[in-house]
Amino acid sequence: MLLSLKHNFLFVHIAKTGGTSVRAALSRYRYRGPWGVPLFLADKLDQISGHRIGAKFPRHAKAIAAREMLPAELYDNLFKFVFVRNPWDLQVSSFFHIRRERPHVLEGVESFEQFVKLKFDPEREWNYMLDTSKELQRDYVTDMSGRCIVDFIGHYESLQADFDTACDRIGIPRIALPHRRKAEGRDDYRRYYTDETARIVEAHYRPDIEMFGYRFDAPAP
């Protein structure tokens, strides 16, 4: 999550949706304005304490966390935006990311099929790398009643165009997104699935599929 009080926006960062590139593009606006120094100090103190003092929103905090913590008038006046991604494509991205960044998490896992079965195994122990990208994207943008509480939902499949729209809404110049953590050597996501693993992902992400209009055979809604 990235908050700018001077430019009046809140970016809600869902894992594996291009958010690292969005954060990199918007980081220059984070500490501007009269509240910039307190925000910067709170960020650094939280890092020094090992995130024990809760002085900032976690990287992948949900919109409802900001709504509960910020004054209602402030939250309502922020431009709140987020990016979502085809759930089947997201799992392929997660597989390559974990295999590259934290290979020990996938020890003994040789294929994407094994990865899906491990990730959605209800009996396994909790693991940050597996479970962060297992959360429903819908939960990042809704309140406890299921009502959408963000102003703009962009899509990974049209990331630059939708980010341009967000920049226009914020009132800042459009920025070419840098390519951060871009996967190399991967094929079209549909080639990694069997009928069984496609159904596993569909069953888990049905609320996302219904809310954002995704289908297995079409990467964009």
mmCIF file of C-alpha atoms in Angstrom:
data_model
loop_
_atom_site.group_PDB
_atom_site.id
_atom_site.type_symbol
_atom_site.label_atom_id
_atom_site.label_comp_id
_atom_site.label_asym_id
_atom_site.label_seq_id
_atom_site.Cartn_x
_atom_site.Cartn_y
_atom_site.Cartn_z
ATOM 1 C CA MET A 1 0.000 0.000 0.000
ATOM 2 C CA LEU A 2 1.320 3.429 -0.926
ATOM 3 C CA LEU A 3 -0.190 6.634 0.463
ATOM 4 C CA SER A 4 0.463 10.187 -0.704
ATOM 5 C CA LEU A 5 -1.258 12.893 1.346
ATOM 6 C CA LYS A 6 0.042 15.716 -0.849
ATOM 7 C CA HIS A 7 -1.275 14.153 -4.055
ATOM 8 C CA ASN A 8 -4.289 12.599 -2.370
ATOM 9 C CA PHE A 9 -4.018 8.987 -3.531
ATOM 10 C CA LEU A 10 -3.848 5.517 -2.047
ATOM 11 C CA PHE A 11 -2.481 2.617 -4.070
ATOM 12 C CA VAL A 12 -3.586 -0.799 -2.820
ATOM 13 C CA HIS A 13 -0.952 -3.336 -3.829
ATOM 14 C CA ILE A 14 -2.156 -6.876 -4.583
ATOM 15 C CA ALA A 15 0.715 -9.329 -5.002
ATOM 16 C CA LYS A 16 1.691 -10.356 -8.556
ATOM 17 C CA THR A 17 -0.424 -7.733 -10.345
ATOM 18 C CA GLY A 18 2.318 -5.360 -11.517
ATOM 19 C CA GLY A 19 2.266 -3.469 -8.241
ATOM 20 C CA THR A 20 6.046 -3.376 -7.823
ATOM 21 C CA SER A 21 6.315 -1.397 -11.066
ATOM 22 C CA VAL A 22 3.489 0.909 -9.998
ATOM 23 C CA ARG A 23 5.136 1.524 -6.620
ATOM 24 C CA ALA A 24 8.446 2.301 -8.308
ATOM 25 C CA ALA A 25 6.778 4.831 -10.599
ATOM 26 C CA LEU A 26 4.880 6.544 -7.767
ATOM 27 C CA SER A 27 7.518 6.405 -5.024
ATOM 28 C CA ARG A 28 8.689 9.948 -5.851
ATOM 29 C CA TYR A 29 5.309 11.276 -4.638
ATOM 30 C CA ARG A 30 5.209 9.379 -1.365
ATOM 31 C CA TYR A 31 6.954 11.779 1.010
ATOM 32 C CA ARG A 32 6.065 15.134 -0.522
ATOM 33 C CA GLY A 33 4.132 17.832 1.306
ATOM 34 C CA PRO A 34 3.989 18.850 4.997
ATOM 35 C CA TRP A 35 3.364 15.280 6.155
ATOM 36 C CA GLY A 36 6.254 13.875 4.162
ATOM 37 C CA VAL A 37 8.843 13.972 6.947
ATOM 38 C CA PRO A 38 6.600 12.295 9.578
ATOM 39 C CA LEU A 39 5.652 9.617 7.038
ATOM 40 C CA PHE A 40 9.290 9.011 6.166
ATOM 41 C CA LEU A 41 10.328 8.771 9.835
ATOM 42 C CA ALA A 42 7.456 6.424 10.657
ATOM 43 C CA ASP A 43 8.471 4.206 7.746
ATOM 44 C CA LYS A 44 12.108 4.055 8.883
ATOM 45 C CA LEU A 45 11.223 3.480 12.542
ATOM 46 C CA ASP A 46 8.946 0.636 11.544
ATOM 47 C CA GLN A 47 11.747 -0.967 9.519
ATOM 48 C CA ILE A 48 14.263 -0.535 12.360
ATOM 49 C CA SER A 49 11.858 -2.150 14.830
ATOM 50 C CA GLY A 50 11.313 -5.132 12.566
ATOM 51 C CA HIS A 51 7.750 -3.942 11.894
ATOM 52 C CA ARG A 52 6.861 -4.279 15.589
ATOM 53 C CA ILE A 53 5.437 -0.806 16.151
ATOM 54 C CA GLY A 54 2.860 -0.763 13.339
ATOM 55 C CA ALA A 55 3.790 2.724 12.145
ATOM 56 C CA LYS A 56 2.923 2.150 8.494
ATOM 57 C CA PHE A 57 0.590 0.104 6.338
ATOM 58 C CA PRO A 58 2.062 -3.236 5.243
ATOM 59 C CA ARG A 59 3.067 -3.581 1.607
ATOM 60 C CA HIS A 60 0.056 -5.761 0.787
ATOM 61 C CA ALA A 61 -2.502 -4.267 3.171
ATOM 62 C CA LYS A 62 -6.132 -4.330 2.077
ATOM 63 C CA ALA A 63 -8.201 -1.208 1.452
ATOM 64 C CA ILE A 64 -10.337 -1.899 4.511
ATOM 65 C CA ALA A 65 -7.242 -1.520 6.723
ATOM 66 C CA ALA A 66 -6.772 2.030 5.484
ATOM 67 C CA ARG A 67 -10.456 2.819 5.873
ATOM 68 C CA GLU A 68 -10.392 1.625 9.491
ATOM 69 C CA MET A 69 -7.141 3.435 10.379
ATOM 70 C CA LEU A 70 -7.538 6.765 8.551
ATOM 71 C CA PRO A 71 -10.057 9.492 9.415
ATOM 72 C CA ALA A 72 -13.245 8.837 7.425
ATOM 73 C CA GLU A 73 -13.141 12.182 5.626
ATOM 74 C CA LEU A 74 -9.516 11.640 4.616
ATOM 75 C CA TYR A 75 -10.158 8.137 3.313
ATOM 76 C CA ASP A 76 -13.260 9.200 1.392
ATOM 77 C CA ASN A 77 -11.386 12.034 -0.330
ATOM 78 C CA LEU A 78 -8.432 9.912 -1.436
ATOM 79 C CA PHE A 79 -8.294 8.513 -4.949
ATOM 80 C CA LYS A 80 -8.038 4.816 -4.145
ATOM 81 C CA PHE A 81 -6.925 2.454 -6.883
ATOM 82 C CA VAL A 82 -5.763 -1.099 -7.413
ATOM 83 C CA PHE A 83 -4.773 -3.559 -10.140
ATOM 84 C CA VAL A 84 -6.135 -7.087 -10.487
ATOM 85 C CA ARG A 85 -5.064 -10.032 -12.640
ATOM 86 C CA ASN A 86 -6.481 -13.152 -14.246
ATOM 87 C CA PRO A 87 -6.313 -15.725 -11.409
ATOM 88 C CA TRP A 88 -4.994 -18.503 -13.655
ATOM 89 C CA ASP A 89 -2.237 -16.280 -15.012
ATOM 90 C CA LEU A 90 -1.455 -15.048 -11.504
ATOM 91 C CA GLN A 91 -0.699 -18.592 -10.322
ATOM 92 C CA VAL A 92 1.784 -19.172 -13.133
ATOM 93 C CA SER A 93 3.480 -15.896 -12.237
ATOM 94 C CA SER A 94 3.557 -16.925 -8.574
ATOM 95 C CA PHE A 95 5.136 -20.275 -9.476
ATOM 96 C CA PHE A 96 7.998 -18.699 -11.420
ATOM 97 C CA HIS A 97 8.502 -15.959 -8.840
ATOM 98 C CA ILE A 98 8.789 -18.343 -5.900
ATOM 99 C CA ARG A 99 10.979 -20.745 -7.834
ATOM 100 C CA ARG A 100 13.328 -17.834 -8.628
ATOM 101 C CA GLU A 101 13.253 -15.905 -5.331
ATOM 102 C CA ARG A 102 12.577 -18.582 -2.670
ATOM 103 C CA PRO A 103 13.351 -21.977 -4.225
ATOM 104 C CA HIS A 104 13.451 -23.694 -0.814
ATOM 105 C CA VAL A 105 9.682 -23.134 -0.519
ATOM 106 C CA LEU A 106 9.187 -25.439 -3.501
ATOM 107 C CA GLU A 107 11.627 -28.119 -2.447
ATOM 108 C CA GLY A 108 10.483 -31.365 -4.050
ATOM 109 C CA VAL A 109 8.061 -29.554 -6.376
ATOM 110 C CA GLU A 110 9.111 -30.195 -9.966
ATOM 111 C CA SER A 111 6.073 -29.094 -11.987
ATOM 112 C CA PHE A 112 3.385 -26.447 -12.070
ATOM 113 C CA GLU A 113 0.773 -29.140 -11.472
ATOM 114 C CA GLN A 114 2.490 -30.097 -8.212
ATOM 115 C CA PHE A 115 2.720 -26.412 -7.290
ATOM 116 C CA VAL A 116 -1.027 -25.873 -7.668
ATOM 117 C CA LYS A 117 -1.858 -28.957 -5.638
ATOM 118 C CA LEU A 118 0.546 -27.891 -2.892
ATOM 119 C CA LYS A 119 -0.643 -24.290 -2.832
ATOM 120 C CA PHE A 120 -4.314 -25.179 -2.517
ATOM 121 C CA ASP A 121 -3.839 -28.104 -0.163
ATOM 122 C CA PRO A 122 -5.982 -27.236 2.893
ATOM 123 C CA GLU A 123 -3.822 -29.464 5.115
ATOM 124 C CA ARG A 124 -0.458 -27.782 4.534
ATOM 125 C CA GLU A 125 1.129 -25.312 6.948
ATOM 126 C CA TRP A 126 0.789 -21.580 6.314
ATOM 127 C CA ASN A 127 3.561 -20.085 4.196
ATOM 128 C CA TYR A 128 3.870 -16.370 3.378
ATOM 129 C CA MET A 129 5.127 -16.867 -0.177
ATOM 130 C CA LEU A 130 2.363 -19.319 -1.034
ATOM 131 C CA ASP A 131 -0.489 -17.683 0.833
ATOM 132 C CA THR A 132 -0.024 -14.010 -0.041
ATOM 133 C CA SER A 133 -0.858 -14.721 -3.686
ATOM 134 C CA LYS A 134 -3.560 -17.178 -2.653
ATOM 135 C CA GLU A 135 -5.749 -14.490 -1.104
ATOM 136 C CA LEU A 136 -8.832 -13.381 -2.999
ATOM 137 C CA GLN A 137 -8.252 -10.154 -4.883
ATOM 138 C CA ARG A 138 -11.838 -9.154 -4.135
ATOM 139 C CA ASP A 139 -10.965 -8.954 -0.432
ATOM 140 C CA TYR A 140 -8.483 -6.174 -1.174
ATOM 141 C CA VAL A 141 -11.148 -3.843 -2.546
ATOM 142 C CA THR A 142 -14.278 -4.552 -0.481
ATOM 143 C CA ASP A 143 -15.522 -3.961 3.045
ATOM 144 C CA MET A 144 -16.949 -6.602 5.364
ATOM 145 C CA SER A 145 -20.299 -6.370 3.558
ATOM 146 C CA GLY A 146 -18.723 -6.982 0.155
ATOM 147 C CA ARG A 147 -19.153 -3.360 -0.971
ATOM 148 C CA CYS A 148 -16.378 -1.987 -3.184
ATOM 149 C CA ILE A 149 -14.481 0.753 -1.328
ATOM 150 C CA VAL A 150 -11.928 1.792 -3.975
ATOM 151 C CA ASP A 151 -12.445 4.239 -6.818
ATOM 152 C CA PHE A 152 -10.651 2.579 -9.707
ATOM 153 C CA ILE A 153 -9.829 -1.054 -10.536
ATOM 154 C CA GLY A 154 -7.219 -1.430 -13.251
ATOM 155 C CA HIS A 155 -6.161 -4.668 -14.893
ATOM 156 C CA TYR A 156 -2.723 -6.206 -15.247
ATOM 157 C CA GLU A 157 -3.630 -7.124 -18.813
ATOM 158 C CA SER A 158 -3.865 -3.407 -19.696
ATOM 159 C CA LEU A 159 -1.435 -2.211 -17.038
ATOM 160 C CA GLN A 160 0.123 0.819 -18.742
ATOM 161 C CA ALA A 161 -3.154 2.129 -20.196
ATOM 162 C CA ASP A 162 -4.966 1.757 -16.880
ATOM 163 C CA PHE A 163 -2.038 3.280 -14.990
ATOM 164 C CA ASP A 164 -2.218 6.262 -17.369
ATOM 165 C CA THR A 165 -5.864 6.628 -16.363
ATOM 166 C CA ALA A 166 -4.872 6.540 -12.690
ATOM 167 C CA CYS A 167 -2.233 9.232 -13.263
ATOM 168 C CA ASP A 168 -4.840 11.403 -14.988
ATOM 169 C CA ARG A 169 -7.213 10.937 -12.053
ATOM 170 C CA ILE A 170 -4.463 11.791 -9.548
ATOM 171 C CA GLY A 171 -3.418 14.823 -11.584
ATOM 172 C CA ILE A 172 0.218 13.888 -12.206
ATOM 173 C CA PRO A 173 2.101 13.419 -15.500
ATOM 174 C CA ARG A 174 1.761 9.999 -17.100
ATOM 175 C CA ILE A 175 4.743 7.775 -16.313
ATOM 176 C CA ALA A 176 6.131 4.875 -18.351
ATOM 177 C CA LEU A 177 6.093 1.924 -15.981
ATOM 178 C CA PRO A 178 9.449 0.235 -15.369
ATOM 179 C CA HIS A 179 9.595 -3.528 -15.791
ATOM 180 C CA ARG A 180 10.202 -4.864 -12.298
ATOM 181 C CA ARG A 181 10.429 -8.581 -11.457
ATOM 182 C CA LYS A 182 9.487 -9.518 -14.995
ATOM 183 C CA ALA A 183 9.449 -13.292 -15.460
ATOM 184 C CA GLU A 184 11.710 -14.709 -18.139
ATOM 185 C CA GLY A 185 11.257 -17.912 -20.085
ATOM 186 C CA ARG A 186 7.581 -18.522 -19.355
ATOM 187 C CA ASP A 187 4.916 -19.482 -21.871
ATOM 188 C CA ASP A 188 1.240 -18.521 -22.189
ATOM 189 C CA TYR A 189 -0.332 -19.349 -18.824
ATOM 190 C CA ARG A 190 -2.928 -21.671 -20.368
ATOM 191 C CA ARG A 191 -0.237 -24.104 -21.482
ATOM 192 C CA TYR A 192 0.670 -24.936 -17.876
ATOM 193 C CA TYR A 193 -2.748 -26.207 -16.832
ATOM 194 C CA THR A 194 -4.480 -29.535 -16.876
ATOM 195 C CA ASP A 195 -8.263 -29.688 -16.638
ATOM 196 C CA GLU A 196 -7.896 -30.614 -12.968
ATOM 197 C CA THR A 197 -5.595 -27.755 -11.974
ATOM 198 C CA ALA A 198 -7.691 -25.246 -13.936
ATOM 199 C CA ARG A 199 -10.735 -26.358 -11.944
ATOM 200 C CA ILE A 200 -8.819 -26.058 -8.642
ATOM 201 C CA VAL A 201 -7.965 -22.425 -9.376
ATOM 202 C CA GLU A 202 -11.477 -21.705 -10.634
ATOM 203 C CA ALA A 203 -13.072 -23.079 -7.481
ATOM 204 C CA HIS A 204 -10.829 -21.035 -5.167
ATOM 205 C CA TYR A 205 -11.065 -17.765 -7.100
ATOM 206 C CA ARG A 206 -14.726 -17.920 -8.097
ATOM 207 C CA PRO A 207 -15.513 -14.621 -6.259
ATOM 208 C CA ASP A 208 -12.707 -12.881 -8.200
ATOM 209 C CA ILE A 209 -13.801 -14.407 -11.482
ATOM 210 C CA GLU A 210 -17.355 -13.193 -10.940
ATOM 211 C CA MET A 211 -16.399 -9.705 -9.737
ATOM 212 C CA PHE A 212 -13.693 -8.903 -12.302
ATOM 213 C CA GLY A 213 -15.043 -10.823 -15.301
ATOM 214 C CA TYR A 214 -12.126 -13.162 -15.943
ATOM 215 C CA ARG A 215 -12.276 -16.460 -17.847
ATOM 216 C CA PHE A 216 -9.669 -19.170 -18.270
ATOM 217 C CA ASP A 217 -9.566 -18.879 -22.049
ATOM 218 C CA ALA A 218 -9.315 -15.088 -22.177
ATOM 219 C CA PRO A 219 -6.525 -13.220 -20.392
ATOM 220 C CA ALA A 220 -8.356 -9.879 -20.419
ATOM 221 C CA PRO A 221 -11.893 -9.240 -19.071
#
